[in-house]
């Protein structure tokens, strides 16, 4: 069986490609989102119980290959995958979409190493739009407590947000026109994002740049390197064909 650690559009595209050709797969999701987009084929929801739990799962389910197609900002599961596959001797590839760092004009954005730094920088502006996900919002609460923040999230955050904040519940993909009207219609003067990469959430950056709005962007966390790294579903399938 091929195990796909999922939660991304790439993981869903890979699951579709593999089920179409009849491969035996299992996709797994953390279970963070109330109504996740489900991949084709069998799906398991919930954590494994750390590295050891994952290693046990790999053995118990006779997993032959693992593709870690989780989000670039999900470093714990990726680190667990590296350690667990190493400990049981199963091949692992990381399927990771390229970041936006190579995009034209990206040198003009304010790159920071953490959400905490992004929050301090955003506090220098009047009306930030936060698009960094629900889990990191807590880092912004104190520095932006009195700002009229707009925060876009898929699900309601677990934390109480300040009364000056407004939440928008939405999920990508987004388009350029919609992002332009959100930014200009709400008087946003700084967009705070993380380097997720990919096309689903790219239009917000294009919109911000075209409107002259500052962009603060959090660099990807560093995770232990998987043996093989691929950036496309086609390459992930080729990798599987040479290891399965
Ligand atoms: P994380 O901090 O790296 O993972 C925390 C724990 O959640 C892991 O130790 C693992 O629990 C469990 N887990 C994470 N991904 C899993 C998966 N695909 N299958 C089974 N268990 C998983 O990750 P996170 O930031 O909480 O993100 C959770 C999931 O949401 C990821 O799968 C990611 O692909 C997706 N996602 C995250 C973001 C983001 O910005 N963080 C954005 C879009 C999608 P155990 O230790 O118990 O195994």
PDB file of C-alpha atoms and ligand atoms in Angstrom:
ATOM      1  CA  UNK A   1       0.000   0.000   0.000  1.00  0.00           C
ATOM      2  CA  UNK A   2       1.078   3.570  -0.720  1.00  0.00           C
ATOM      3  CA  UNK A   3       0.503   6.021   2.125  1.00  0.00           C
ATOM      4  CA  UNK A   4      -0.157   9.656   1.211  1.00  0.00           C
ATOM      5  CA  UNK A   5       0.124  12.133   4.063  1.00  0.00           C
ATOM      6  CA  UNK A   6      -2.304  14.719   2.796  1.00  0.00           C
ATOM      7  CA  UNK A   7      -4.215  17.910   3.433  1.00  0.00           C
ATOM      8  CA  UNK A   8      -3.214  19.758   0.255  1.00  0.00           C
ATOM      9  CA  UNK A   9      -4.427  20.084  -3.329  1.00  0.00           C
ATOM     10  CA  UNK A  10      -1.291  18.212  -4.476  1.00  0.00           C
ATOM     11  CA  UNK A  11      -2.129  15.302  -2.178  1.00  0.00           C
ATOM     12  CA  UNK A  12      -5.635  15.145  -3.654  1.00  0.00           C
ATOM     13  CA  UNK A  13      -4.305  15.290  -7.211  1.00  0.00           C
ATOM     14  CA  UNK A  14      -1.846  12.492  -6.428  1.00  0.00           C
ATOM     15  CA  UNK A  15      -4.565  10.344  -4.826  1.00  0.00           C
ATOM     16  CA  UNK A  16      -6.725  10.844  -7.933  1.00  0.00           C
ATOM     17  CA  UNK A  17      -3.874   9.896 -10.279  1.00  0.00           C
ATOM     18  CA  UNK A  18      -3.066   6.742  -8.308  1.00  0.00           C
ATOM     19  CA  UNK A  19      -6.644   5.548  -7.756  1.00  0.00           C
ATOM     20  CA  UNK A  20      -7.359   6.096 -11.475  1.00  0.00           C
ATOM     21  CA  UNK A  21      -4.719   3.552 -12.331  1.00  0.00           C
ATOM     22  CA  UNK A  22      -5.802   1.118  -9.633  1.00  0.00           C
ATOM     23  CA  UNK A  23      -2.987   1.525  -7.096  1.00  0.00           C
ATOM     24  CA  UNK A  24      -3.723   0.571  -3.513  1.00  0.00           C
ATOM     25  CA  UNK A  25      -3.455   3.780  -1.526  1.00  0.00           C
ATOM     26  CA  UNK A  26      -4.476   5.366   1.735  1.00  0.00           C
ATOM     27  CA  UNK A  27      -4.632   9.127   2.237  1.00  0.00           C
ATOM     28  CA  UNK A  28      -4.477  10.547   5.738  1.00  0.00           C
ATOM     29  CA  UNK A  29      -5.657  13.878   7.121  1.00  0.00           C
ATOM     30  CA  UNK A  30      -4.967  15.455  10.498  1.00  0.00           C
ATOM     31  CA  UNK A  31      -8.631  16.292  11.052  1.00  0.00           C
ATOM     32  CA  UNK A  32      -8.110  20.004  11.716  1.00  0.00           C
ATOM     33  CA  UNK A  33     -10.755  21.278   9.298  1.00  0.00           C
ATOM     34  CA  UNK A  34     -14.437  20.658  10.038  1.00  0.00           C
ATOM     35  CA  UNK A  35     -15.395  19.891   6.430  1.00  0.00           C
ATOM     36  CA  UNK A  36     -12.205  18.887   4.599  1.00  0.00           C
ATOM     37  CA  UNK A  37     -12.016  18.406   0.863  1.00  0.00           C
ATOM     38  CA  UNK A  38     -11.658  14.651   0.617  1.00  0.00           C
ATOM     39  CA  UNK A  39      -9.299  12.909  -1.786  1.00  0.00           C
ATOM     40  CA  UNK A  40     -10.353   9.980  -4.002  1.00  0.00           C
ATOM     41  CA  UNK A  41      -9.905   6.557  -2.493  1.00  0.00           C
ATOM     42  CA  UNK A  42      -9.688   5.475   1.139  1.00  0.00           C
ATOM     43  CA  UNK A  43      -9.053   8.171   3.731  1.00  0.00           C
ATOM     44  CA  UNK A  44      -8.033   7.978   7.382  1.00  0.00           C
ATOM     45  CA  UNK A  45      -8.581  11.020   9.600  1.00  0.00           C
ATOM     46  CA  UNK A  46      -6.525  11.702  12.740  1.00  0.00           C
ATOM     47  CA  UNK A  47      -2.936  11.660  13.922  1.00  0.00           C
ATOM     48  CA  UNK A  48      -0.848   8.517  14.399  1.00  0.00           C
ATOM     49  CA  UNK A  49       0.532   9.323  17.833  1.00  0.00           C
ATOM     50  CA  UNK A  50       3.916  10.822  16.943  1.00  0.00           C
ATOM     51  CA  UNK A  51       6.858   9.194  15.191  1.00  0.00           C
ATOM     52  CA  UNK A  52       6.485   5.884  16.988  1.00  0.00           C
ATOM     53  CA  UNK A  53       2.781   5.677  16.246  1.00  0.00           C
ATOM     54  CA  UNK A  54       3.442   6.362  12.578  1.00  0.00           C
ATOM     55  CA  UNK A  55       6.238   3.766  12.454  1.00  0.00           C
ATOM     56  CA  UNK A  56       3.898   1.175  13.980  1.00  0.00           C
ATOM     57  CA  UNK A  57       1.169   2.117  11.515  1.00  0.00           C
ATOM     58  CA  UNK A  58       3.560   1.642   8.575  1.00  0.00           C
ATOM     59  CA  UNK A  59       4.399  -1.875   9.732  1.00  0.00           C
ATOM     60  CA  UNK A  60       0.878  -2.904  10.740  1.00  0.00           C
ATOM     61  CA  UNK A  61      -0.575  -1.757   7.399  1.00  0.00           C
ATOM     62  CA  UNK A  62       2.274  -3.096   5.282  1.00  0.00           C
ATOM     63  CA  UNK A  63       2.965   0.294   3.781  1.00  0.00           C
ATOM     64  CA  UNK A  64       5.557   0.051   1.011  1.00  0.00           C
ATOM     65  CA  UNK A  65       6.122   3.706   0.173  1.00  0.00           C
ATOM     66  CA  UNK A  66       5.181   7.027   1.766  1.00  0.00           C
ATOM     67  CA  UNK A  67       4.562  10.307   0.016  1.00  0.00           C
ATOM     68  CA  UNK A  68       4.545  13.263   2.364  1.00  0.00           C
ATOM     69  CA  UNK A  69       2.315  15.716   0.504  1.00  0.00           C
ATOM     70  CA  UNK A  70       1.429  17.785   3.571  1.00  0.00           C
ATOM     71  CA  UNK A  71       1.451  21.571   3.638  1.00  0.00           C
ATOM     72  CA  UNK A  72       4.837  23.375   3.730  1.00  0.00           C
ATOM     73  CA  UNK A  73       3.757  24.863   7.086  1.00  0.00           C
ATOM     74  CA  UNK A  74       3.067  21.480   8.694  1.00  0.00           C
ATOM     75  CA  UNK A  75       6.619  20.694   9.891  1.00  0.00           C
ATOM     76  CA  UNK A  76       5.815  18.196  12.660  1.00  0.00           C
ATOM     77  CA  UNK A  77       4.173  15.573  10.499  1.00  0.00           C
ATOM     78  CA  UNK A  78       6.951  15.934   7.903  1.00  0.00           C
ATOM     79  CA  UNK A  79       9.637  15.447  10.560  1.00  0.00           C
ATOM     80  CA  UNK A  80       7.752  12.440  11.937  1.00  0.00           C
ATOM     81  CA  UNK A  81       7.539  10.967   8.445  1.00  0.00           C
ATOM     82  CA  UNK A  82      11.304  11.279   7.950  1.00  0.00           C
ATOM     83  CA  UNK A  83      12.083   9.610  11.273  1.00  0.00           C
ATOM     84  CA  UNK A  84       9.408   6.905  11.072  1.00  0.00           C
ATOM     85  CA  UNK A  85      10.226   5.787   7.511  1.00  0.00           C
ATOM     86  CA  UNK A  86      13.933   5.755   8.361  1.00  0.00           C
ATOM     87  CA  UNK A  87      13.341   3.637  11.435  1.00  0.00           C
ATOM     88  CA  UNK A  88      11.365   1.000   9.544  1.00  0.00           C
ATOM     89  CA  UNK A  89      13.301   1.232   6.240  1.00  0.00           C
ATOM     90  CA  UNK A  90      10.478   2.374   3.947  1.00  0.00           C
ATOM     91  CA  UNK A  91      11.121   4.817   1.076  1.00  0.00           C
ATOM     92  CA  UNK A  92       9.782   8.351   1.532  1.00  0.00           C
ATOM     93  CA  UNK A  93       9.398  11.196  -0.922  1.00  0.00           C
ATOM     94  CA  UNK A  94       8.316  14.715  -0.127  1.00  0.00           C
ATOM     95  CA  UNK A  95       5.882  16.271  -2.618  1.00  0.00           C
ATOM     96  CA  UNK A  96       6.183  19.993  -2.036  1.00  0.00           C
ATOM     97  CA  UNK A  97       4.983  22.829  -4.215  1.00  0.00           C
ATOM     98  CA  UNK A  98       7.650  25.474  -4.803  1.00  0.00           C
ATOM     99  CA  UNK A  99       7.456  28.580  -2.628  1.00  0.00           C
ATOM    100  CA  UNK A 100       6.745  32.067  -3.939  1.00  0.00           C
ATOM    101  CA  UNK A 101      10.240  33.302  -3.163  1.00  0.00           C
ATOM    102  CA  UNK A 102      11.203  33.124  -6.829  1.00  0.00           C
ATOM    103  CA  UNK A 103       8.203  35.184  -7.980  1.00  0.00           C
ATOM    104  CA  UNK A 104       8.837  38.455  -9.748  1.00  0.00           C
ATOM    105  CA  UNK A 105       8.942  41.261  -7.212  1.00  0.00           C
ATOM    106  CA  UNK A 106       9.246  38.944  -4.213  1.00  0.00           C
ATOM    107  CA  UNK A 107      12.404  40.788  -3.168  1.00  0.00           C
ATOM    108  CA  UNK A 108      10.182  43.805  -2.478  1.00  0.00           C
ATOM    109  CA  UNK A 109       8.043  41.946   0.063  1.00  0.00           C
ATOM    110  CA  UNK A 110       9.012  41.935   3.738  1.00  0.00           C
ATOM    111  CA  UNK A 111      10.216  38.393   4.469  1.00  0.00           C
ATOM    112  CA  UNK A 112      10.205  37.296   8.124  1.00  0.00           C
ATOM    113  CA  UNK A 113      11.142  34.048   9.867  1.00  0.00           C
ATOM    114  CA  UNK A 114       8.132  33.679  12.132  1.00  0.00           C
ATOM    115  CA  UNK A 115       4.535  34.667  12.674  1.00  0.00           C
ATOM    116  CA  UNK A 116       5.642  36.600  15.765  1.00  0.00           C
ATOM    117  CA  UNK A 117       7.904  38.782  13.596  1.00  0.00           C
ATOM    118  CA  UNK A 118       5.133  39.199  11.038  1.00  0.00           C
ATOM    119  CA  UNK A 119       2.820  40.422  13.797  1.00  0.00           C
ATOM    120  CA  UNK A 120       5.309  43.067  14.984  1.00  0.00           C
ATOM    121  CA  UNK A 121       5.765  44.321  11.444  1.00  0.00           C
ATOM    122  CA  UNK A 122       2.031  44.335  10.725  1.00  0.00           C
ATOM    123  CA  UNK A 123       1.480  46.460  13.851  1.00  0.00           C
ATOM    124  CA  UNK A 124       3.219  49.330  12.060  1.00  0.00           C
ATOM    125  CA  UNK A 125       0.313  49.508   9.621  1.00  0.00           C
ATOM    126  CA  UNK A 126      -3.313  50.592  10.138  1.00  0.00           C
ATOM    127  CA  UNK A 127      -5.482  47.882   8.622  1.00  0.00           C
ATOM    128  CA  UNK A 128      -3.849  44.452   8.215  1.00  0.00           C
ATOM    129  CA  UNK A 129      -5.375  41.529   6.371  1.00  0.00           C
ATOM    130  CA  UNK A 130      -4.188  38.278   7.980  1.00  0.00           C
ATOM    131  CA  UNK A 131      -4.233  35.222   5.742  1.00  0.00           C
ATOM    132  CA  UNK A 132      -1.962  32.995   7.779  1.00  0.00           C
ATOM    133  CA  UNK A 133      -4.495  30.382   8.871  1.00  0.00           C
ATOM    134  CA  UNK A 134      -6.378  29.849  12.080  1.00  0.00           C
ATOM    135  CA  UNK A 135      -3.639  28.102  14.043  1.00  0.00           C
ATOM    136  CA  UNK A 136      -1.153  30.997  13.932  1.00  0.00           C
ATOM    137  CA  UNK A 137      -3.668  33.735  14.800  1.00  0.00           C
ATOM    138  CA  UNK A 138      -2.751  33.618  18.498  1.00  0.00           C
ATOM    139  CA  UNK A 139       0.659  35.125  17.690  1.00  0.00           C
ATOM    140  CA  UNK A 140      -1.029  38.245  16.331  1.00  0.00           C
ATOM    141  CA  UNK A 141      -3.478  38.930  19.134  1.00  0.00           C
ATOM    142  CA  UNK A 142      -1.243  40.989  21.446  1.00  0.00           C
ATOM    143  CA  UNK A 143       0.658  43.047  18.852  1.00  0.00           C
ATOM    144  CA  UNK A 144      -2.528  43.766  16.874  1.00  0.00           C
ATOM    145  CA  UNK A 145      -4.952  43.941  19.785  1.00  0.00           C
ATOM    146  CA  UNK A 146      -6.207  47.441  18.971  1.00  0.00           C
ATOM    147  CA  UNK A 147      -5.952  47.252  15.182  1.00  0.00           C
ATOM    148  CA  UNK A 148      -9.052  46.833  13.004  1.00  0.00           C
ATOM    149  CA  UNK A 149      -7.716  43.530  11.658  1.00  0.00           C
ATOM    150  CA  UNK A 150      -9.409  41.529   8.960  1.00  0.00           C
ATOM    151  CA  UNK A 151      -8.529  37.838   9.325  1.00  0.00           C
ATOM    152  CA  UNK A 152      -9.497  35.250   6.728  1.00  0.00           C
ATOM    153  CA  UNK A 153      -9.948  31.715   8.042  1.00  0.00           C
ATOM    154  CA  UNK A 154     -11.571  28.455   6.942  1.00  0.00           C
ATOM    155  CA  UNK A 155     -12.899  27.504  10.377  1.00  0.00           C
ATOM    156  CA  UNK A 156     -13.572  29.596  13.483  1.00  0.00           C
ATOM    157  CA  UNK A 157     -10.366  29.985  15.551  1.00  0.00           C
ATOM    158  CA  UNK A 158     -10.061  28.191  18.902  1.00  0.00           C
ATOM    159  CA  UNK A 159      -8.964  31.438  20.534  1.00  0.00           C
ATOM    160  CA  UNK A 160     -11.019  34.534  21.306  1.00  0.00           C
ATOM    161  CA  UNK A 161     -10.017  37.332  18.941  1.00  0.00           C
ATOM    162  CA  UNK A 162     -10.052  41.020  19.973  1.00  0.00           C
ATOM    163  CA  UNK A 163     -13.331  42.905  19.457  1.00  0.00           C
ATOM    164  CA  UNK A 164     -11.628  45.179  16.939  1.00  0.00           C
ATOM    165  CA  UNK A 165     -11.039  42.210  14.628  1.00  0.00           C
ATOM    166  CA  UNK A 166     -13.338  40.949  11.919  1.00  0.00           C
ATOM    167  CA  UNK A 167     -13.223  37.347  10.692  1.00  0.00           C
ATOM    168  CA  UNK A 168     -13.998  36.349   7.129  1.00  0.00           C
ATOM    169  CA  UNK A 169     -14.797  32.667   6.657  1.00  0.00           C
ATOM    170  CA  UNK A 170     -13.676  31.539   3.235  1.00  0.00           C
ATOM    171  CA  UNK A 171     -11.421  29.045   1.509  1.00  0.00           C
ATOM    172  CA  UNK A 172      -9.533  29.096  -1.776  1.00  0.00           C
ATOM    173  CA  UNK A 173      -9.087  28.971  -4.621  1.00  0.00           C
ATOM    174  CA  UNK A 174      -9.454  32.741  -4.947  1.00  0.00           C
ATOM    175  CA  UNK A 175      -9.448  34.918  -8.051  1.00  0.00           C
ATOM    176  CA  UNK A 176      -7.745  38.200  -8.784  1.00  0.00           C
ATOM    177  CA  UNK A 177     -10.914  40.316  -9.113  1.00  0.00           C
ATOM    178  CA  UNK A 178     -12.278  39.052  -5.805  1.00  0.00           C
ATOM    179  CA  UNK A 179      -8.992  39.661  -4.028  1.00  0.00           C
ATOM    180  CA  UNK A 180      -8.668  43.156  -5.471  1.00  0.00           C
ATOM    181  CA  UNK A 181     -12.128  44.111  -4.286  1.00  0.00           C
ATOM    182  CA  UNK A 182     -11.516  42.628  -0.830  1.00  0.00           C
ATOM    183  CA  UNK A 183      -8.274  44.563  -0.396  1.00  0.00           C
ATOM    184  CA  UNK A 184      -9.407  47.887  -1.822  1.00  0.00           C
ATOM    185  CA  UNK A 185     -12.971  47.704  -0.471  1.00  0.00           C
ATOM    186  CA  UNK A 186     -11.748  47.085   3.080  1.00  0.00           C
ATOM    187  CA  UNK A 187      -9.018  49.732   3.127  1.00  0.00           C
ATOM    188  CA  UNK A 188      -6.280  47.145   3.733  1.00  0.00           C
ATOM    189  CA  UNK A 189      -2.776  48.622   3.880  1.00  0.00           C
ATOM    190  CA  UNK A 190      -0.789  45.429   4.570  1.00  0.00           C
ATOM    191  CA  UNK A 191      -1.298  41.825   3.539  1.00  0.00           C
ATOM    192  CA  UNK A 192       0.189  39.238   5.905  1.00  0.00           C
ATOM    193  CA  UNK A 193       0.679  35.790   4.463  1.00  0.00           C
ATOM    194  CA  UNK A 194       2.962  32.795   4.615  1.00  0.00           C
ATOM    195  CA  UNK A 195       4.949  31.295   1.778  1.00  0.00           C
ATOM    196  CA  UNK A 196       2.416  28.585   0.995  1.00  0.00           C
ATOM    197  CA  UNK A 197       3.226  28.582  -2.716  1.00  0.00           C
ATOM    198  CA  UNK A 198       0.881  27.245  -5.375  1.00  0.00           C
ATOM    199  CA  UNK A 199      -1.860  28.940  -7.355  1.00  0.00           C
ATOM    200  CA  UNK A 200      -4.885  28.669  -5.025  1.00  0.00           C
ATOM    201  CA  UNK A 201      -3.945  31.625  -2.846  1.00  0.00           C
ATOM    202  CA  UNK A 202      -1.552  33.470  -5.164  1.00  0.00           C
ATOM    203  CA  UNK A 203      -4.111  36.069  -6.433  1.00  0.00           C
ATOM    204  CA  UNK A 204      -4.074  37.929  -3.085  1.00  0.00           C
ATOM    205  CA  UNK A 205      -0.401  38.738  -3.590  1.00  0.00           C
ATOM    206  CA  UNK A 206      -0.908  39.749  -7.195  1.00  0.00           C
ATOM    207  CA  UNK A 207      -3.804  41.957  -6.068  1.00  0.00           C
ATOM    208  CA  UNK A 208      -1.792  43.539  -3.239  1.00  0.00           C
ATOM    209  CA  UNK A 209       1.142  44.288  -5.510  1.00  0.00           C
ATOM    210  CA  UNK A 210      -1.096  45.820  -8.185  1.00  0.00           C
ATOM    211  CA  UNK A 211      -2.757  48.062  -5.564  1.00  0.00           C
ATOM    212  CA  UNK A 212       0.562  49.124  -4.001  1.00  0.00           C
ATOM    213  CA  UNK A 213      -0.262  47.356  -0.711  1.00  0.00           C
ATOM    214  CA  UNK A 214       2.662  46.100   1.389  1.00  0.00           C
ATOM    215  CA  UNK A 215       3.174  42.353   1.709  1.00  0.00           C
ATOM    216  CA  UNK A 216       4.612  40.699   4.827  1.00  0.00           C
ATOM    217  CA  UNK A 217       5.436  37.066   4.185  1.00  0.00           C
ATOM    218  CA  UNK A 218       6.541  34.333   6.596  1.00  0.00           C
ATOM    219  CA  UNK A 219       9.325  32.041   5.356  1.00  0.00           C
ATOM    220  CA  UNK A 220       8.739  28.297   5.371  1.00  0.00           C
ATOM    221  CA  UNK A 221       9.858  26.376   8.431  1.00  0.00           C
ATOM    222  CA  UNK A 222      12.832  24.103   8.032  1.00  0.00           C
ATOM    223  CA  UNK A 223      12.117  20.370   8.298  1.00  0.00           C
ATOM    224  CA  UNK A 224      14.533  17.419   8.177  1.00  0.00           C
ATOM    225  CA  UNK A 225      15.136  16.550   4.534  1.00  0.00           C
ATOM    226  CA  UNK A 226      13.294  13.578   3.069  1.00  0.00           C
ATOM    227  CA  UNK A 227      15.506  11.417   0.853  1.00  0.00           C
ATOM    228  CA  UNK A 228      13.700  12.539  -2.308  1.00  0.00           C
ATOM    229  CA  UNK A 229      11.866  15.762  -2.968  1.00  0.00           C
ATOM    230  CA  UNK A 230       9.547  16.258  -5.943  1.00  0.00           C
ATOM    231  CA  UNK A 231       7.498  19.302  -6.844  1.00  0.00           C
ATOM    232  CA  UNK A 232       4.829  17.889  -9.151  1.00  0.00           C
ATOM    233  CA  UNK A 233       2.335  15.040  -9.067  1.00  0.00           C
ATOM    234  CA  UNK A 234       3.814  13.634 -12.285  1.00  0.00           C
ATOM    235  CA  UNK A 235       7.235  13.429 -10.651  1.00  0.00           C
ATOM    236  CA  UNK A 236       5.728  11.859  -7.537  1.00  0.00           C
ATOM    237  CA  UNK A 237       4.154   9.139  -9.690  1.00  0.00           C
ATOM    238  CA  UNK A 238       7.487   8.521 -11.454  1.00  0.00           C
ATOM    239  CA  UNK A 239       9.234   8.301  -8.097  1.00  0.00           C
ATOM    240  CA  UNK A 240       6.665   5.774  -6.902  1.00  0.00           C
ATOM    241  CA  UNK A 241       7.124   3.727 -10.059  1.00  0.00           C
ATOM    242  CA  UNK A 242      10.810   3.458  -9.340  1.00  0.00           C
ATOM    243  CA  UNK A 243      10.323   2.519  -5.668  1.00  0.00           C
ATOM    244  CA  UNK A 244       7.122   0.495  -5.488  1.00  0.00           C
TER     245      UNK A 244
HETATM  246  P1  LIG B   1       1.716  19.637  11.994  1.00  0.00           P
HETATM  247  O1  LIG B   1       1.846  20.665  13.063  1.00  0.00           O
HETATM  248  O2  LIG B   1       2.886  19.297  11.194  1.00  0.00           O
HETATM  249  O3  LIG B   1       1.141  18.280  12.603  1.00  0.00           O
HETATM  250  C1  LIG B   1       0.637  18.170  13.916  1.00  0.00           C
HETATM  251  C2  LIG B   1       0.136  16.761  14.102  1.00  0.00           C
HETATM  252  O4  LIG B   1      -1.055  16.526  13.349  1.00  0.00           O
HETATM  253  C3  LIG B   1       1.111  15.708  13.629  1.00  0.00           C
HETATM  254  O5  LIG B   1       2.110  15.446  14.570  1.00  0.00           O
HETATM  255  C4  LIG B   1       0.172  14.532  13.401  1.00  0.00           C
HETATM  256  O6  LIG B   1      -0.246  13.972  14.648  1.00  0.00           O
HETATM  257  C5  LIG B   1      -1.051  15.199  12.842  1.00  0.00           C
HETATM  258  N1  LIG B   1      -1.041  15.269  11.363  1.00  0.00           N
HETATM  259  C6  LIG B   1      -0.661  16.324  10.585  1.00  0.00           C
HETATM  260  N2  LIG B   1      -0.851  16.049   9.294  1.00  0.00           N
HETATM  261  C7  LIG B   1      -1.357  14.788   9.247  1.00  0.00           C
HETATM  262  C8  LIG B   1      -1.774  13.970   8.185  1.00  0.00           C
HETATM  263  N3  LIG B   1      -1.750  14.388   6.896  1.00  0.00           N
HETATM  264  N4  LIG B   1      -2.246  12.731   8.483  1.00  0.00           N
HETATM  265  C9  LIG B   1      -2.318  12.313   9.769  1.00  0.00           C
HETATM  266  N5  LIG B   1      -1.946  13.061  10.811  1.00  0.00           N
HETATM  267  C10 LIG B   1      -1.470  14.292  10.558  1.00  0.00           C
HETATM  268  O7  LIG B   1       0.532  20.050  10.986  1.00  0.00           O
HETATM  269  P2  LIG B   1      -0.595  21.191  11.079  1.00  0.00           P
HETATM  270  O8  LIG B   1       0.021  22.503  10.798  1.00  0.00           O
HETATM  271  O9  LIG B   1      -1.388  20.984  12.319  1.00  0.00           O
HETATM  272  O10 LIG B   1      -1.453  20.829   9.799  1.00  0.00           O
HETATM  273  C11 LIG B   1      -2.339  19.730   9.851  1.00  0.00           C
HETATM  274  C12 LIG B   1      -2.675  19.296   8.441  1.00  0.00           C
HETATM  275  O11 LIG B   1      -3.310  20.360   7.744  1.00  0.00           O
HETATM  276  C13 LIG B   1      -1.479  18.846   7.602  1.00  0.00           C
HETATM  277  O12 LIG B   1      -1.738  17.545   7.150  1.00  0.00           O
HETATM  278  C14 LIG B   1      -1.405  19.815   6.452  1.00  0.00           C
HETATM  279  O13 LIG B   1      -1.138  19.166   5.238  1.00  0.00           O
HETATM  280  C15 LIG B   1      -2.771  20.484   6.456  1.00  0.00           C
HETATM  281  N6  LIG B   1      -2.657  21.916   6.172  1.00  0.00           N
HETATM  282  C16 LIG B   1      -1.936  22.698   7.006  1.00  0.00           C
HETATM  283  C17 LIG B   1      -1.804  24.044   6.732  1.00  0.00           C
HETATM  284  C18 LIG B   1      -0.971  24.917   7.622  1.00  0.00           C
HETATM  285  O14 LIG B   1      -0.804  26.082   7.295  1.00  0.00           O
HETATM  286  N7  LIG B   1      -0.423  24.418   8.704  1.00  0.00           N
HETATM  287  C19 LIG B   1      -2.430  24.597   5.617  1.00  0.00           C
HETATM  288  C20 LIG B   1      -3.180  23.764   4.779  1.00  0.00           C
HETATM  289  C21 LIG B   1      -3.271  22.424   5.077  1.00  0.00           C
HETATM  290  P3  LIG B   1       0.472  12.689  15.284  1.00  0.00           P
HETATM  291  O15 LIG B   1       1.776  13.178  15.798  1.00  0.00           O
HETATM  292  O16 LIG B   1      -0.485  12.250  16.332  1.00  0.00           O
HETATM  293  O17 LIG B   1       0.635  11.680  14.172  1.00  0.00           O
END
